[in-house]
C-alpha atoms as one frame of an Amber mdcrd trajectory, in Angstrom:
protein
  94.779  28.329 -38.560  95.814  27.940 -34.915  98.162  30.600 -33.586  99.589
  28.173 -31.057 102.964  26.553 -31.701 102.745  23.001 -32.946 104.181  21.657
 -29.678 101.357  23.292 -27.732  98.485  22.620 -30.139  99.480  18.958 -30.429
  98.826  18.646 -26.684  95.278  19.974 -27.104  96.014  23.213 -25.234  93.811
  26.263 -25.659  94.398  29.843 -24.470  92.121  31.022 -21.646  90.813  34.598
 -21.523  92.527  37.670 -22.900  96.154  37.029 -23.785  97.097  40.541 -24.912
  98.882  41.446 -21.688 101.154  39.313 -19.549 101.731  35.617 -19.914  99.439
  33.330 -21.865  97.313  30.986 -19.763  96.651  27.667 -21.472  94.717  24.546
 -20.548  93.500  21.367 -22.197  89.946  21.151 -23.499  88.386  19.842 -20.286
  90.077  22.355 -17.970  89.496  25.161 -20.479  85.768  24.433 -20.410  85.838
  24.323 -16.613  87.560  27.726 -16.446  85.068  29.242 -18.868  82.279  27.915
 -16.649  83.843  29.520 -13.587  84.237  32.751 -15.510  80.484  32.867 -16.250
  79.537  31.812 -12.712  81.808  34.479 -11.165  79.490  37.237 -12.417  76.585
  35.927 -10.305  76.418  37.398  -6.752  76.295  34.222  -4.651  78.588  32.097
  -2.531  79.249  29.859  -5.539  79.872  32.946  -7.670  82.415  34.347  -5.215
  84.086  30.945  -5.068  84.315  30.899  -8.859  85.633  34.471  -8.848  88.401
  33.476  -6.409  89.475  30.679  -8.774  89.424  32.744 -11.981  91.196  35.625
 -10.206  93.916  33.248  -9.051  94.364  31.900 -12.581  94.477  35.366 -14.145
  96.993  36.553 -11.535  99.492  34.113 -13.057  99.744  36.376 -16.115 101.661
  38.896 -14.037 103.528  36.622 -11.633 104.262  32.930 -11.858 104.925  32.831
  -8.113 102.058  34.537  -6.204 102.297  34.807  -2.408 100.035  31.770  -2.006
 102.052  29.512  -4.306 104.896  27.057  -3.810 107.234  24.976  -5.931 106.321
  21.309  -6.155 108.950  19.110  -4.536 111.448  17.689  -7.000 110.443  20.021
  -9.856 111.800  23.319 -11.128 108.804  24.155 -13.335 105.741  22.724 -11.556
 104.034  24.975  -9.005 100.796  25.064  -7.030  98.546  27.933  -5.916  96.335
  27.293  -2.903  93.224  29.106  -1.725  90.550  28.465   0.876  88.462  26.443
  -1.582  90.845  25.334  -4.337  94.301  24.263  -5.475  95.619  25.095  -8.942
  98.567  23.110 -10.224 100.408  24.587 -13.175 103.519  24.189 -15.318 105.806
  26.845 -16.754 106.703  26.357 -20.413 108.321  28.388 -23.170 106.627  27.287
 -26.358 107.579  30.402 -28.302 111.280  30.387 -27.475 111.144  33.993 -26.293
 112.073  35.540 -22.941 108.666  34.910 -21.333 107.273  31.625 -20.085 103.653
  30.626 -20.546 101.471  29.062 -17.858  99.822  25.728 -18.502  97.078  24.743
 -16.061  97.584  21.080 -15.183  94.844  20.509 -12.636  92.196  22.369 -10.616
  91.261  20.672  -7.360  88.235  21.957  -5.471  88.666  21.877  -1.694  85.634
  23.946  -0.730  84.152  21.006   1.167  87.172  21.070   3.497  86.682  24.783
   4.160  82.952  24.410   4.697  83.506  21.471   7.050  86.007  23.717   8.866
  89.016  21.506   8.172  90.863  24.092   6.078  91.802  27.696   6.830  89.289
  30.219   5.469  87.567  33.537   6.147  84.261  33.366   8.013  81.752  36.166
   8.443  80.873  36.645  12.133  77.749  38.432  13.355  76.411  38.930  16.853
  73.029  37.393  17.643  71.278  39.201  20.482  68.674  36.432  20.717  71.259
  33.871  21.839  73.807  36.414  23.111  76.587  34.856  21.050  78.582  35.390
  17.876  77.554  33.107  15.036  79.014  32.407  11.603  77.415  32.057   8.210
  76.932  28.581   6.761  79.810  28.926   4.291  83.168  30.746   4.294  83.996
  33.896   2.359  86.342  33.223  -0.557  87.061  36.859  -1.383  87.086  40.159
   0.526  84.035  42.199  -0.393  82.912  45.469   1.174  79.391  45.678   2.569
  76.882  48.361   3.517  78.389  48.372   7.017  82.111  48.037   6.230  83.589
  49.792   3.198  87.252  48.971   3.706  88.128  52.662   3.855  90.426  54.271
   6.412  87.359  55.330   8.421  85.672  51.934   8.049  88.406  49.263   7.855
  87.877  45.520   7.777  88.328  43.997  11.237  89.744  40.501  10.836  90.736
  38.136  13.632  93.131  35.180  13.423  92.651  32.487  16.050  95.175  30.399
  17.879  94.105  27.390  19.926  90.344  26.838  19.969  88.088  23.817  20.180
  86.281  24.663  16.934  85.024  27.528  14.774  82.227  28.458  17.178  84.691
  28.671  20.056  87.152  30.792  18.071  84.485  33.126  16.716  83.431  34.010
  20.287  87.001  34.537  21.570  88.296  37.086  19.052  85.822  40.000  19.567
  87.300  40.730  23.011  90.764  41.056  21.459  89.683  42.975  18.351  87.917
  45.538  20.566  90.923  45.633  22.994  88.561  44.997  25.886  86.762  48.304
  25.298  82.962  48.174  25.702  82.264  50.918  23.145  84.482  49.249  20.546
  82.824  45.907  21.250  79.334  47.377  20.813  80.378  48.895  17.482  81.808
  45.540  16.438  78.485  43.905  17.295  76.735  46.377  14.995  79.075  45.859
  12.035  80.259  42.279  12.503  83.764  41.088  11.747  85.667  38.459   9.772
  87.502  35.543  11.341  90.376  33.905   9.507  89.792  30.502  11.053  92.845
  28.265  11.415  91.754  24.691  12.282  93.711  23.273  15.209  94.467  19.773
  13.987  96.008  17.556  16.633  95.833  20.280  19.277  96.027  19.119  22.865
  92.663  19.326  24.605  94.096  21.444  27.408  95.405  23.983  24.917  99.098
  23.448  25.645  99.939  22.946  21.965 101.842  26.241  21.722 104.008  25.266
  24.720 104.731  21.844  23.258 105.715  23.397  19.902 107.965  26.139  21.270
 111.175  26.349  19.289 109.839  24.121  16.507 109.455  25.250  12.901 106.015
  26.101  11.552 103.786  23.098  10.869 102.565  22.143   7.393  98.988  23.076
   8.348 100.024  26.503   9.660 102.138  27.149   6.557  99.163  26.304   4.347
  97.026  28.698   6.400  99.720  31.394   6.106  99.694  31.120   2.299  95.922
  31.541   2.190  96.129  34.459   4.629  98.923  36.115   2.624  96.714  35.918
  -0.459  93.898  37.754   1.353  96.371  40.410   2.527  97.575  40.847  -1.048
  93.955  40.873  -2.265  93.131  43.673   0.202  96.190  45.568  -1.034  95.159
  45.180  -4.687  91.654  46.425  -3.863  93.006  49.384  -1.876  91.276  48.220
   1.312  92.252  49.178   4.855  92.441  46.189   7.196  93.139  45.703  10.898
  94.430  42.177  11.617  94.226  40.866  15.193  95.854  37.570  16.112  95.267
  35.626  19.315  97.845  33.293  20.856  99.215  30.889  18.199  97.547  32.883
  15.429 100.557  35.196  15.655 102.745  32.518  14.060 100.427  32.206  11.034
 100.185  36.008  10.742 103.968  36.476  10.939 104.568  33.749   8.339 102.000
  35.374   6.001 103.819  38.704   6.309 107.112  36.944   5.503 105.546  35.558
   2.305 104.572  39.106   1.308 108.084  40.309   2.100 109.570  37.628  -0.161
 107.539  39.102  -3.044 108.521  42.663  -1.998 104.906  43.723  -1.437 104.500
  47.232   0.035 101.151  47.724   1.791 101.671  51.502   1.952 100.435  51.775
   5.534  96.874  50.662   4.747  96.965  47.549   6.903  98.080  47.023  10.484
  98.417  44.191  12.967  97.701  43.687  16.651  99.200  40.716  18.483  97.220
  39.619  21.543  98.681  37.033  23.927 101.085  36.131  21.114 103.087  32.925
  21.423 105.530  33.563  18.564 108.304  36.132  18.395 107.133  39.701  18.807
 110.487  40.893  17.487 110.218  38.807  14.281 106.702  40.172  13.718 107.887
  43.757  14.173 110.771  43.378  11.720 108.614  41.910   8.957 105.638  44.252
   9.460 107.980  47.186   8.840 109.489  45.453   5.827 106.117  45.175   4.049
 104.923  48.690   4.882 102.367  47.910   7.580 100.969  50.870   9.498 103.203
  51.212  12.578 101.747  54.451  13.982 100.073  52.678  16.898 102.603  52.163
  19.714 100.309  49.638  21.431 100.372  47.038  18.671 100.734  44.081  21.043
  99.599  43.016  24.506  99.963  39.781  26.414  99.549  38.206  29.811 102.683
  36.653  31.357 101.876  33.051  30.438 104.677  30.566  29.801 104.222  30.447
  26.014 103.861  34.229  25.839 107.034  34.809  27.854 109.206  32.309  25.997
 107.777  32.452  22.480 106.254  35.931  22.333 108.590  38.024  24.465 111.758
  36.022  23.743 112.494  35.696  27.468 112.066  39.399  28.031 114.454  40.596
  25.318 111.875  41.364  22.600 111.022  44.905  23.730 114.712  45.856  23.911
 115.463  44.313  20.496 112.477  46.094  18.901 113.448  49.425  20.460 117.041
  49.074  19.250 115.907  48.081  15.754 113.577  51.101  15.648 116.390  53.378
  16.816 119.001  52.289  14.301 116.864  51.460  11.253 113.577  53.346  11.450
 114.247  56.648  13.242 115.225  59.906  11.562 118.484  61.399  12.780 116.802
  64.346  14.520 114.465  62.003  16.463 117.106  59.543  17.650 117.810  61.115
  21.076 114.204  60.510  22.167 114.165  56.960  20.817 117.519  56.294  22.514
 115.915  57.101  25.882 113.238  54.504  25.176 115.880  51.901  24.282 117.811
  52.626  27.504 114.563  52.244  29.465 114.010  48.745  28.084 117.643  47.887
  28.766 117.293  49.025  32.378 114.164  46.891  32.847 115.982  43.830  31.537
 118.970  44.535  33.831 116.704  44.788  36.889 115.019  41.531  35.932 118.452
  39.924  35.738 119.377  41.170  39.221 116.100  39.812  40.542 116.948  36.441
  39.036 120.047  36.241  41.237 117.920  36.917  44.327 115.311  34.259  43.489
 114.881  31.991  46.533 113.842  28.441  47.300 110.147  29.144  46.601 111.003
  29.828  42.978 113.071  26.622  42.886 109.881  24.649  43.522 108.260  26.334
  40.521 111.353  25.651  38.395 111.055  21.958  39.235 107.328  21.995  38.426
 107.881  23.655  35.045 110.619  21.172  34.210 108.667  18.054  35.122 105.199
  19.217  34.061 106.066  20.792  30.719 109.327  19.079  29.765 111.268  22.368
  29.847 114.958  22.148  30.735 116.010  23.220  34.250 118.042  26.088  32.816
 115.136  27.368  30.752 112.692  27.025  33.662 115.086  28.859  35.958 115.375
  31.683  33.430 111.586  31.962  33.063 110.955  32.305  36.802 114.030  34.314
  37.716 114.906  36.565  34.789 111.398  37.876  34.300 110.856  38.418  38.009
 107.150  37.462  37.913 105.249  35.639  40.613 105.026  31.921  39.890 101.310
  31.819  40.622 100.624  34.634  38.168 102.680  32.937  35.468 100.951  29.597
  35.872  97.453  31.098  36.015  98.181  33.125  32.872  99.200  29.901  31.135
  95.855  28.155  31.665  93.955  28.466  28.341  90.512  28.743  29.955  91.742
  31.765  31.929  93.500  33.288  28.950  90.760  33.551  26.337  89.535  37.106
  26.807  91.487  40.328  26.451  93.224  41.193  29.730  93.791  44.816  30.644
  96.105  43.786  33.497  98.231  40.788  34.492  95.859  40.162  37.423  92.911
  39.299  35.158  93.533  35.506  35.077  93.545  35.467  38.908  90.266  37.407
  38.969  88.717  34.982  36.487  89.771  31.991  38.586  88.315  33.584  41.730
  85.059  34.286  39.864  84.852  30.688  38.639  85.412  29.315  42.137  82.822
  31.710  43.582  80.273  30.726  40.924  80.580  27.061  41.868  79.574  27.730
  45.487
């Protein structure tokens, strides 16, 4: 005799897997057979097997939480939700057939989206290895659906996963060759070690991006796009996966990738995930709020021991979006002082906060002294990029940076590699002009 309630059995639902702990997972005959097939396939070491393992792991995770970090509530419903991954979407319903305090999960549909990931139209992890024969970084033919340690990278504290998150790029090949410079922080020894071990790229497709790379400037002040939010959910799931597997990970975002990374950390914070200091982030040429990223990385227990956790050239998007018009460093320092500093260490942190305040004050004084040359740049910014006169005036004056340096740092082709100084874009331009002679 069936142990299912009549209301459930009459719908042809069958329990999937072990139901002794957590919620019961149920599906109709067709989906139940599909899940059993994935369960068998997941034990085979292959790309298809890892894909199947990602799906069955996602389904089984619903026993413990009906709202994983990579899930969302379907619009117009209070019981229908969807989990998304790099190669799948799982739609499910919450029901209480037994009348007790715990809801059961009913799988409604499993949609495979692996073709989108493999065609590079959906966010996913890609394995990147350096090819000395062509002197370039190349990717495997298919994405990685789960984080798995290798003979070269164990995921330990001494051998953490190095994972990059791209911003604007033409395609996967372009992105995969940009990130190594930022992951290695421009250090030759670190880059050589990265070439030996390889790295992972969390590729975020840039749908509808402007060819010149000004997408982040155009989107300043706007809420996160649907595509970036989808990418953030998939990224948050990998961060949670690394946490569950006790892996150490170093995440490095470039330009607009900082927005996806920050949103992923917010999703973890909503579920009160504590990473216990085993993961850390580095924002390079970030175009979204550095302050917002700092607040949320502390909230989820990221490793914050490294004082140099961000670096950017003074491009327009970096100054407005990343540095919050020069106030980010002061806000972060004040937040650290009042919320994350022990009483006995506050005098030293207070000095740091005053230092940032003094820098901002000097920048403000310099703004008053800005002359007619800067006014020309203000007009250019306003007409060229559609920025208001007041905002353009603030950018040029308050931050006290040379207009030429700011504009050069805003050109995507001069802002791809890791820059150890603000003069790097100018040097790159000079090199390009010299090479053409």
